[in-house]
PDB file of C-alpha atoms in Angstrom:
ATOM      1  CA  MET C   1     -46.780 206.616 104.873  1.00  0.00           C
ATOM      2  CA  MET C   2     -50.068 204.700 104.776  1.00  0.00           C
ATOM      3  CA  ARG C   3     -49.640 200.954 105.268  1.00  0.00           C
ATOM      4  CA  LEU C   4     -51.341 199.002 102.500  1.00  0.00           C
ATOM      5  CA  THR C   5     -53.390 195.976 103.546  1.00  0.00           C
ATOM      6  CA  MET C   6     -55.214 193.166 101.762  1.00  0.00           C
ATOM      7  CA  LYS C   7     -58.293 195.438 101.712  1.00  0.00           C
ATOM      8  CA  HIS C   8     -56.445 197.676  99.250  1.00  0.00           C
ATOM      9  CA  LEU C   9     -55.434 194.782  96.982  1.00  0.00           C
ATOM     10  CA  PHE C  10     -58.610 194.832  94.878  1.00  0.00           C
ATOM     11  CA  TRP C  11     -58.244 198.550  94.141  1.00  0.00           C
ATOM     12  CA  LEU C  12     -54.546 198.169  93.409  1.00  0.00           C
ATOM     13  CA  LYS C  13     -55.234 195.462  90.840  1.00  0.00           C
ATOM     14  CA  LEU C  14     -58.094 197.474  89.347  1.00  0.00           C
ATOM     15  CA  ALA C  15     -55.777 200.471  88.941  1.00  0.00           C
ATOM     16  CA  ILE C  16     -53.144 198.237  87.311  1.00  0.00           C
ATOM     17  CA  HIS C  17     -55.688 196.862  84.812  1.00  0.00           C
ATOM     18  CA  LEU C  18     -56.845 200.364  83.886  1.00  0.00           C
ATOM     19  CA  LEU C  19     -53.325 201.771  83.561  1.00  0.00           C
ATOM     20  CA  ALA C  20     -52.146 198.768  81.519  1.00  0.00           C
ATOM     21  CA  ILE C  21     -55.095 198.869  79.097  1.00  0.00           C
ATOM     22  CA  LEU C  22     -55.012 202.652  78.628  1.00  0.00           C
ATOM     23  CA  PRO C  23     -51.899 202.716  76.354  1.00  0.00           C
ATOM     24  CA  VAL C  24     -53.425 200.050  74.096  1.00  0.00           C
ATOM     25  CA  THR C  25     -56.627 202.094  73.851  1.00  0.00           C
ATOM     26  CA  TYR C  26     -54.537 205.147  72.975  1.00  0.00           C
ATOM     27  CA  LEU C  27     -52.689 203.193  70.255  1.00  0.00           C
ATOM     28  CA  ILE C  28     -55.969 202.021  68.726  1.00  0.00           C
ATOM     29  CA  LEU C  29     -57.203 205.625  68.728  1.00  0.00           C
ATOM     30  CA  LEU C  30     -54.033 206.795  66.963  1.00  0.00           C
ATOM     31  CA  ILE C  31     -54.456 204.115  64.298  1.00  0.00           C
ATOM     32  CA  ILE C  32     -58.130 204.994  63.746  1.00  0.00           C
ATOM     33  CA  LEU C  33     -57.273 208.702  63.449  1.00  0.00           C
ATOM     34  CA  ASP C  34     -54.361 207.898  61.107  1.00  0.00           C
ATOM     35  CA  LYS C  35     -51.851 209.491  63.476  1.00  0.00           C
ATOM     36  CA  ALA C  36     -49.532 206.511  64.001  1.00  0.00           C
ATOM     37  CA  GLY C  37     -46.517 208.220  62.440  1.00  0.00           C
ATOM     38  CA  GLY C  38     -45.160 208.137  58.904  1.00  0.00           C
ATOM     39  CA  ASP C  39     -44.640 204.360  59.088  1.00  0.00           C
ATOM     40  CA  PRO C  40     -47.593 202.944  61.057  1.00  0.00           C
ATOM     41  CA  VAL C  41     -46.257 199.376  60.964  1.00  0.00           C
ATOM     42  CA  GLN C  42     -42.951 200.265  62.618  1.00  0.00           C
ATOM     43  CA  TYR C  43     -44.745 202.636  64.988  1.00  0.00           C
ATOM     44  CA  ILE C  44     -47.033 199.842  66.234  1.00  0.00           C
ATOM     45  CA  ILE C  45     -44.143 197.383  66.594  1.00  0.00           C
ATOM     46  CA  HIS C  46     -42.058 199.935  68.497  1.00  0.00           C
ATOM     47  CA  TYR C  47     -44.984 201.112  70.649  1.00  0.00           C
ATOM     48  CA  THR C  48     -45.919 197.617  71.835  1.00  0.00           C
ATOM     49  CA  GLY C  49     -42.271 196.708  72.410  1.00  0.00           C
ATOM     50  CA  ILE C  50     -41.748 199.787  74.573  1.00  0.00           C
ATOM     51  CA  GLY C  51     -44.960 198.894  76.394  1.00  0.00           C
ATOM     52  CA  ALA C  52     -43.518 195.484  77.277  1.00  0.00           C
ATOM     53  CA  LEU C  53     -40.187 197.010  78.373  1.00  0.00           C
ATOM     54  CA  ASN C  54     -41.809 199.722  80.504  1.00  0.00           C
ATOM     55  CA  THR C  55     -44.030 197.175  82.220  1.00  0.00           C
ATOM     56  CA  LEU C  56     -40.991 194.977  82.888  1.00  0.00           C
ATOM     57  CA  VAL C  57     -39.192 197.937  84.503  1.00  0.00           C
ATOM     58  CA  ILE C  58     -42.232 198.544  86.725  1.00  0.00           C
ATOM     59  CA  LEU C  59     -42.227 194.849  87.665  1.00  0.00           C
ATOM     60  CA  LEU C  60     -38.566 195.029  88.684  1.00  0.00           C
ATOM     61  CA  CYS C  61     -39.339 198.039  90.905  1.00  0.00           C
ATOM     62  CA  ILE C  62     -42.020 196.254  92.952  1.00  0.00           C
ATOM     63  CA  SER C  63     -39.843 194.164  95.288  1.00  0.00           C
ATOM     64  CA  PRO C  64     -37.353 196.955  96.188  1.00  0.00           C
ATOM     65  CA  ILE C  65     -40.231 199.376  96.880  1.00  0.00           C
ATOM     66  CA  ALA C  66     -42.081 196.774  98.955  1.00  0.00           C
ATOM     67  CA  ARG C  67     -38.962 196.131 101.062  1.00  0.00           C
ATOM     68  CA  LYS C  68     -37.982 199.785 101.400  1.00  0.00           C
ATOM     69  CA  PHE C  69     -41.410 201.001 102.559  1.00  0.00           C
ATOM     70  CA  LYS C  70     -42.491 197.733 104.243  1.00  0.00           C
ATOM     71  CA  GLN C  71     -45.471 197.316 101.912  1.00  0.00           C
ATOM     72  CA  GLY C  72     -45.757 193.535 101.712  1.00  0.00           C
ATOM     73  CA  VAL C  73     -49.092 193.736  99.873  1.00  0.00           C
ATOM     74  CA  LEU C  74     -47.264 195.021  96.791  1.00  0.00           C
ATOM     75  CA  ILE C  75     -45.737 191.556  96.343  1.00  0.00           C
ATOM     76  CA  GLN C  76     -49.254 190.324  95.556  1.00  0.00           C
ATOM     77  CA  ILE C  77     -49.450 192.477  92.418  1.00  0.00           C
ATOM     78  CA  ARG C  78     -46.251 191.181  90.795  1.00  0.00           C
ATOM     79  CA  ARG C  79     -48.061 188.385  88.984  1.00  0.00           C
ATOM     80  CA  VAL C  80     -50.651 190.613  87.319  1.00  0.00           C
ATOM     81  CA  ILE C  81     -47.954 193.068  86.206  1.00  0.00           C
ATOM     82  CA  GLY C  82     -45.849 190.176  84.913  1.00  0.00           C
ATOM     83  CA  LEU C  83     -48.791 188.929  82.868  1.00  0.00           C
ATOM     84  CA  TYR C  84     -49.152 192.381  81.327  1.00  0.00           C
ATOM     85  CA  VAL C  85     -45.483 192.237  80.335  1.00  0.00           C
ATOM     86  CA  PHE C  86     -46.371 188.998  78.551  1.00  0.00           C
ATOM     87  CA  ALA C  87     -49.484 190.570  76.994  1.00  0.00           C
ATOM     88  CA  TYR C  88     -47.508 193.494  75.558  1.00  0.00           C
ATOM     89  CA  ALA C  89     -44.810 191.105  74.310  1.00  0.00           C
ATOM     90  CA  ASN C  90     -47.514 189.099  72.514  1.00  0.00           C
ATOM     91  CA  LEU C  91     -48.841 192.270  70.878  1.00  0.00           C
ATOM     92  CA  HIS C  92     -45.279 193.205  69.873  1.00  0.00           C
ATOM     93  CA  ILE C  93     -44.572 189.831  68.271  1.00  0.00           C
ATOM     94  CA  PHE C  94     -48.003 189.613  66.629  1.00  0.00           C
ATOM     95  CA  ALA C  95     -47.514 193.076  65.116  1.00  0.00           C
ATOM     96  CA  PHE C  96     -44.089 192.050  63.778  1.00  0.00           C
ATOM     97  CA  ILE C  97     -45.289 188.751  62.296  1.00  0.00           C
ATOM     98  CA  SER C  98     -48.590 190.034  60.893  1.00  0.00           C
ATOM     99  CA  LEU C  99     -47.795 193.587  59.779  1.00  0.00           C
ATOM    100  CA  ASP C 100     -44.096 193.387  58.907  1.00  0.00           C
ATOM    101  CA  LEU C 101     -43.634 189.789  57.752  1.00  0.00           C
ATOM    102  CA  LEU C 102     -47.251 189.254  56.638  1.00  0.00           C
ATOM    103  CA  PHE C 103     -47.262 185.800  58.270  1.00  0.00           C
ATOM    104  CA  ALA C 104     -44.349 184.584  56.128  1.00  0.00           C
ATOM    105  CA  TRP C 105     -43.174 181.916  58.597  1.00  0.00           C
ATOM    106  CA  SER C 106     -40.190 180.847  56.519  1.00  0.00           C
ATOM    107  CA  LEU C 107     -39.025 184.469  56.491  1.00  0.00           C
ATOM    108  CA  LEU C 108     -39.473 184.613  60.256  1.00  0.00           C
ATOM    109  CA  PHE C 109     -37.034 181.746  60.827  1.00  0.00           C
ATOM    110  CA  GLU C 110     -34.569 183.345  58.396  1.00  0.00           C
ATOM    111  CA  GLU C 111     -34.809 186.636  60.278  1.00  0.00           C
ATOM    112  CA  VAL C 112     -34.193 184.923  63.621  1.00  0.00           C
ATOM    113  CA  VAL C 113     -31.006 183.345  62.267  1.00  0.00           C
ATOM    114  CA  LYS C 114     -29.767 186.397  60.346  1.00  0.00           C
ATOM    115  CA  ARG C 115     -30.527 189.185  62.817  1.00  0.00           C
ATOM    116  CA  PRO C 116     -29.059 188.894  66.346  1.00  0.00           C
ATOM    117  CA  TYR C 117     -31.584 191.310  67.870  1.00  0.00           C
ATOM    118  CA  ILE C 118     -34.479 189.118  66.697  1.00  0.00           C
ATOM    119  CA  LEU C 119     -32.746 186.038  68.124  1.00  0.00           C
ATOM    120  CA  VAL C 120     -32.344 187.833  71.472  1.00  0.00           C
ATOM    121  CA  GLY C 121     -35.993 188.883  71.282  1.00  0.00           C
ATOM    122  CA  ALA C 122     -37.062 185.287  70.591  1.00  0.00           C
ATOM    123  CA  ILE C 123     -35.063 183.995  73.574  1.00  0.00           C
ATOM    124  CA  SER C 124     -36.610 186.721  75.745  1.00  0.00           C
ATOM    125  CA  TYR C 125     -40.092 185.721  74.631  1.00  0.00           C
ATOM    126  CA  ILE C 126     -39.466 182.042  75.422  1.00  0.00           C
ATOM    127  CA  ILE C 127     -38.325 182.989  78.939  1.00  0.00           C
ATOM    128  CA  LEU C 128     -41.337 185.245  79.390  1.00  0.00           C
ATOM    129  CA  PHE C 129     -43.665 182.512  78.137  1.00  0.00           C
ATOM    130  CA  LEU C 130     -42.255 180.029  80.671  1.00  0.00           C
ATOM    131  CA  LEU C 131     -42.542 182.546  83.506  1.00  0.00           C
ATOM    132  CA  SER C 132     -46.138 183.351  82.573  1.00  0.00           C
ATOM    133  CA  ILE C 133     -47.493 179.818  82.274  1.00  0.00           C
ATOM    134  CA  THR C 134     -45.863 178.825  85.572  1.00  0.00           C
ATOM    135  CA  SER C 135     -47.174 181.864  87.467  1.00  0.00           C
ATOM    136  CA  PHE C 136     -50.310 180.027  88.617  1.00  0.00           C
ATOM    137  CA  LYS C 137     -50.378 178.856  92.236  1.00  0.00           C
ATOM    138  CA  ALA C 138     -51.116 175.225  91.366  1.00  0.00           C
ATOM    139  CA  LEU C 139     -48.019 174.966  89.168  1.00  0.00           C
ATOM    140  CA  ARG C 140     -45.957 176.830  91.737  1.00  0.00           C
ATOM    141  CA  ARG C 141     -46.824 174.262  94.417  1.00  0.00           C
ATOM    142  CA  LYS C 142     -46.243 171.372  92.025  1.00  0.00           C
ATOM    143  CA  MET C 143     -42.812 172.642  90.913  1.00  0.00           C
ATOM    144  CA  GLY C 144     -41.536 173.310  94.440  1.00  0.00           C
ATOM    145  CA  LYS C 145     -37.952 174.615  94.525  1.00  0.00           C
ATOM    146  CA  ARG C 146     -37.687 174.410  90.736  1.00  0.00           C
ATOM    147  CA  TRP C 147     -40.260 177.211  90.488  1.00  0.00           C
ATOM    148  CA  GLN C 148     -37.922 179.756  92.090  1.00  0.00           C
ATOM    149  CA  GLN C 149     -35.005 178.544  90.000  1.00  0.00           C
ATOM    150  CA  LEU C 150     -37.067 179.064  86.844  1.00  0.00           C
ATOM    151  CA  HIS C 151     -38.362 182.476  87.911  1.00  0.00           C
ATOM    152  CA  ASN C 152     -34.837 183.676  88.605  1.00  0.00           C
ATOM    153  CA  LEU C 153     -34.643 183.894  84.805  1.00  0.00           C
ATOM    154  CA  VAL C 154     -36.406 187.253  85.170  1.00  0.00           C
ATOM    155  CA  TYR C 155     -32.912 188.668  85.844  1.00  0.00           C
ATOM    156  CA  LEU C 156     -31.675 187.337  82.509  1.00  0.00           C
ATOM    157  CA  LEU C 157     -34.841 188.650  80.862  1.00  0.00           C
ATOM    158  CA  ALA C 158     -34.185 192.116  82.305  1.00  0.00           C
ATOM    159  CA  LEU C 159     -30.783 192.115  80.575  1.00  0.00           C
ATOM    160  CA  LEU C 160     -31.865 190.631  77.244  1.00  0.00           C
ATOM    161  CA  VAL C 161     -34.861 192.872  76.532  1.00  0.00           C
ATOM    162  CA  PRO C 162     -32.949 196.211  76.639  1.00  0.00           C
ATOM    163  CA  ILE C 163     -30.171 194.615  74.543  1.00  0.00           C
ATOM    164  CA  HIS C 164     -32.816 193.527  72.011  1.00  0.00           C
ATOM    165  CA  PHE C 165     -34.042 197.138  71.914  1.00  0.00           C
ATOM    166  CA  TYR C 166     -30.492 198.522  71.591  1.00  0.00           C
ATOM    167  CA  TRP C 167     -29.563 196.222  68.706  1.00  0.00           C
ATOM    168  CA  SER C 168     -32.874 196.809  66.896  1.00  0.00           C
ATOM    169  CA  VAL C 169     -32.349 200.551  66.404  1.00  0.00           C
ATOM    170  CA  LYS C 170     -30.068 201.848  63.676  1.00  0.00           C
ATOM    171  CA  SER C 171     -29.700 205.245  65.306  1.00  0.00           C
ATOM    172  CA  GLU C 172     -30.980 207.085  68.377  1.00  0.00           C
ATOM    173  CA  VAL C 173     -29.264 204.696  70.798  1.00  0.00           C
ATOM    174  CA  ILE C 174     -29.712 207.063  73.754  1.00  0.00           C
ATOM    175  CA  GLU C 175     -33.161 205.733  74.691  1.00  0.00           C
ATOM    176  CA  PRO C 176     -32.190 202.022  74.694  1.00  0.00           C
ATOM    177  CA  GLY C 177     -28.965 202.978  76.478  1.00  0.00           C
ATOM    178  CA  ILE C 178     -31.009 204.570  79.272  1.00  0.00           C
ATOM    179  CA  TYR C 179     -33.055 201.375  79.605  1.00  0.00           C
ATOM    180  CA  ILE C 180     -29.870 199.277  79.827  1.00  0.00           C
ATOM    181  CA  VAL C 181     -28.523 201.481  82.630  1.00  0.00           C
ATOM    182  CA  LEU C 182     -31.903 201.538  84.420  1.00  0.00           C
ATOM    183  CA  THR C 183     -32.448 197.763  84.343  1.00  0.00           C
ATOM    184  CA  SER C 184     -28.820 197.172  85.383  1.00  0.00           C
ATOM    185  CA  LEU C 185     -29.312 199.429  88.411  1.00  0.00           C
ATOM    186  CA  LEU C 186     -32.560 197.666  89.323  1.00  0.00           C
ATOM    187  CA  LEU C 187     -30.856 194.281  89.087  1.00  0.00           C
ATOM    188  CA  LEU C 188     -28.015 195.544  91.273  1.00  0.00           C
ATOM    189  CA  ILE C 189     -30.519 196.787  93.871  1.00  0.00           C
ATOM    190  CA  ARG C 190     -32.342 193.448  93.842  1.00  0.00           C
ATOM    191  CA  SER C 191     -29.131 191.424  94.131  1.00  0.00           C
ATOM    192  CA  PRO C 192     -27.486 190.617  97.492  1.00  0.00           C
ATOM    193  CA  LEU C 193     -24.229 192.347  96.437  1.00  0.00           C
ATOM    194  CA  PRO C 194     -24.982 195.806  97.923  1.00  0.00           C
ATOM    195  CA  LYS C 195     -25.905 194.201 101.254  1.00  0.00           C
ATOM    196  CA  LEU C 196     -22.745 192.071 101.216  1.00  0.00           C
ATOM    197  CA  PHE C 197     -20.572 195.089 100.449  1.00  0.00           C
ATOM    198  CA  LEU C 198     -22.215 197.047 103.270  1.00  0.00           C
ATOM    199  CA  GLU C 199     -21.665 194.205 105.757  1.00  0.00           C
ATOM    200  CA  PHE C 200     -18.040 193.899 104.625  1.00  0.00           C
ATOM    201  CA  TYR C 201     -17.532 197.664 105.022  1.00  0.00           C
ATOM    202  CA  LEU C 202     -19.046 197.697 108.521  1.00  0.00           C
ATOM    203  CA  ARG C 203     -16.938 194.722 109.627  1.00  0.00           C
ATOM    204  CA  LEU C 204     -13.795 196.320 108.213  1.00  0.00           C
ATOM    205  CA  LYS C 205     -14.634 199.635 109.882  1.00  0.00           C
ATOM    206  CA  ASN C 206     -15.220 197.954 113.257  1.00  0.00           C
ATOM    207  CA  LYS C 207     -12.002 195.975 112.933  1.00  0.00           C
ATOM    208  CA  LEU C 208      -9.966 199.072 112.075  1.00  0.00           C
ATOM    209  CA  GLY C 209     -11.658 200.943 114.903  1.00  0.00           C
ATOM    210  CA  SER C 210     -10.710 198.263 117.419  1.00  0.00           C
ATOM    211  CA  LEU C 211      -7.099 198.213 116.142  1.00  0.00           C
ATOM    212  CA  THR C 212      -6.689 201.977 116.443  1.00  0.00           C
ATOM    213  CA  SER C 213      -8.203 202.103 119.929  1.00  0.00           C
ATOM    214  CA  SER C 214      -5.928 199.329 121.233  1.00  0.00           C
TER     215      SER C 214
END
C-alpha cells in the first residue's frame, strides 16, 4: 500500500472539500427541480441530519485506519472533517428552526423540553460547537491537557447523535439502529478495551502453557 506523505495532504483536503460540498449541491438541485420528496421541509431536515451523521462516522474511522495501515498523514485531516460535521449540523438545525418552526424561538424552547430527541440533539450540538471552536492550534496550545479532556467528548457525541436519530423517527427504525451498532463498534475499536483483552488473553495463555509443560 502506498505510504501517504505531507505532499499528499493538499490533495487529500481538496478531495474532502469536494466530496463534502457535493451532497449539498445535490440537495440544492433537488429543491430547484422540485424533487425533494412529498414533504420538502422534512426531507431537507433529514438529509442534512444524515449528512452530519455520515460525516461523523467517517471522522471516527480516521484514527483506526491511520493506525492499521500506518498512515499518520490521515490524522491531519481529522480537523477538516470534524468541521464539516459541524457545518452539516448547522444546516440541519437551521433547516429545523427556519423551515419547520419558522423562527418561533419560544416554540423551540418548548420543543426542547417536551421532546427528548430534540433535547439530545441540542446537547449534541453544544458538544460539537465546543469541539469546533477549540479545534484551532492556538486554542489547543493554550488549553493544554484540558484540550484532550474536552475532545474526548467526541465519544459521547458518537453515542448521542444516533440516539437522537433513533428517537426522532416514528417508524423505520432499522436505519438508525444500524448507525447505533456502527458507531458502537467504532467506539469499541477506538477504545483500549480490545487491546487490554488481547493482552489478558495472551498472558493467560502463556501462564496456562507454562503450567501444563511443568
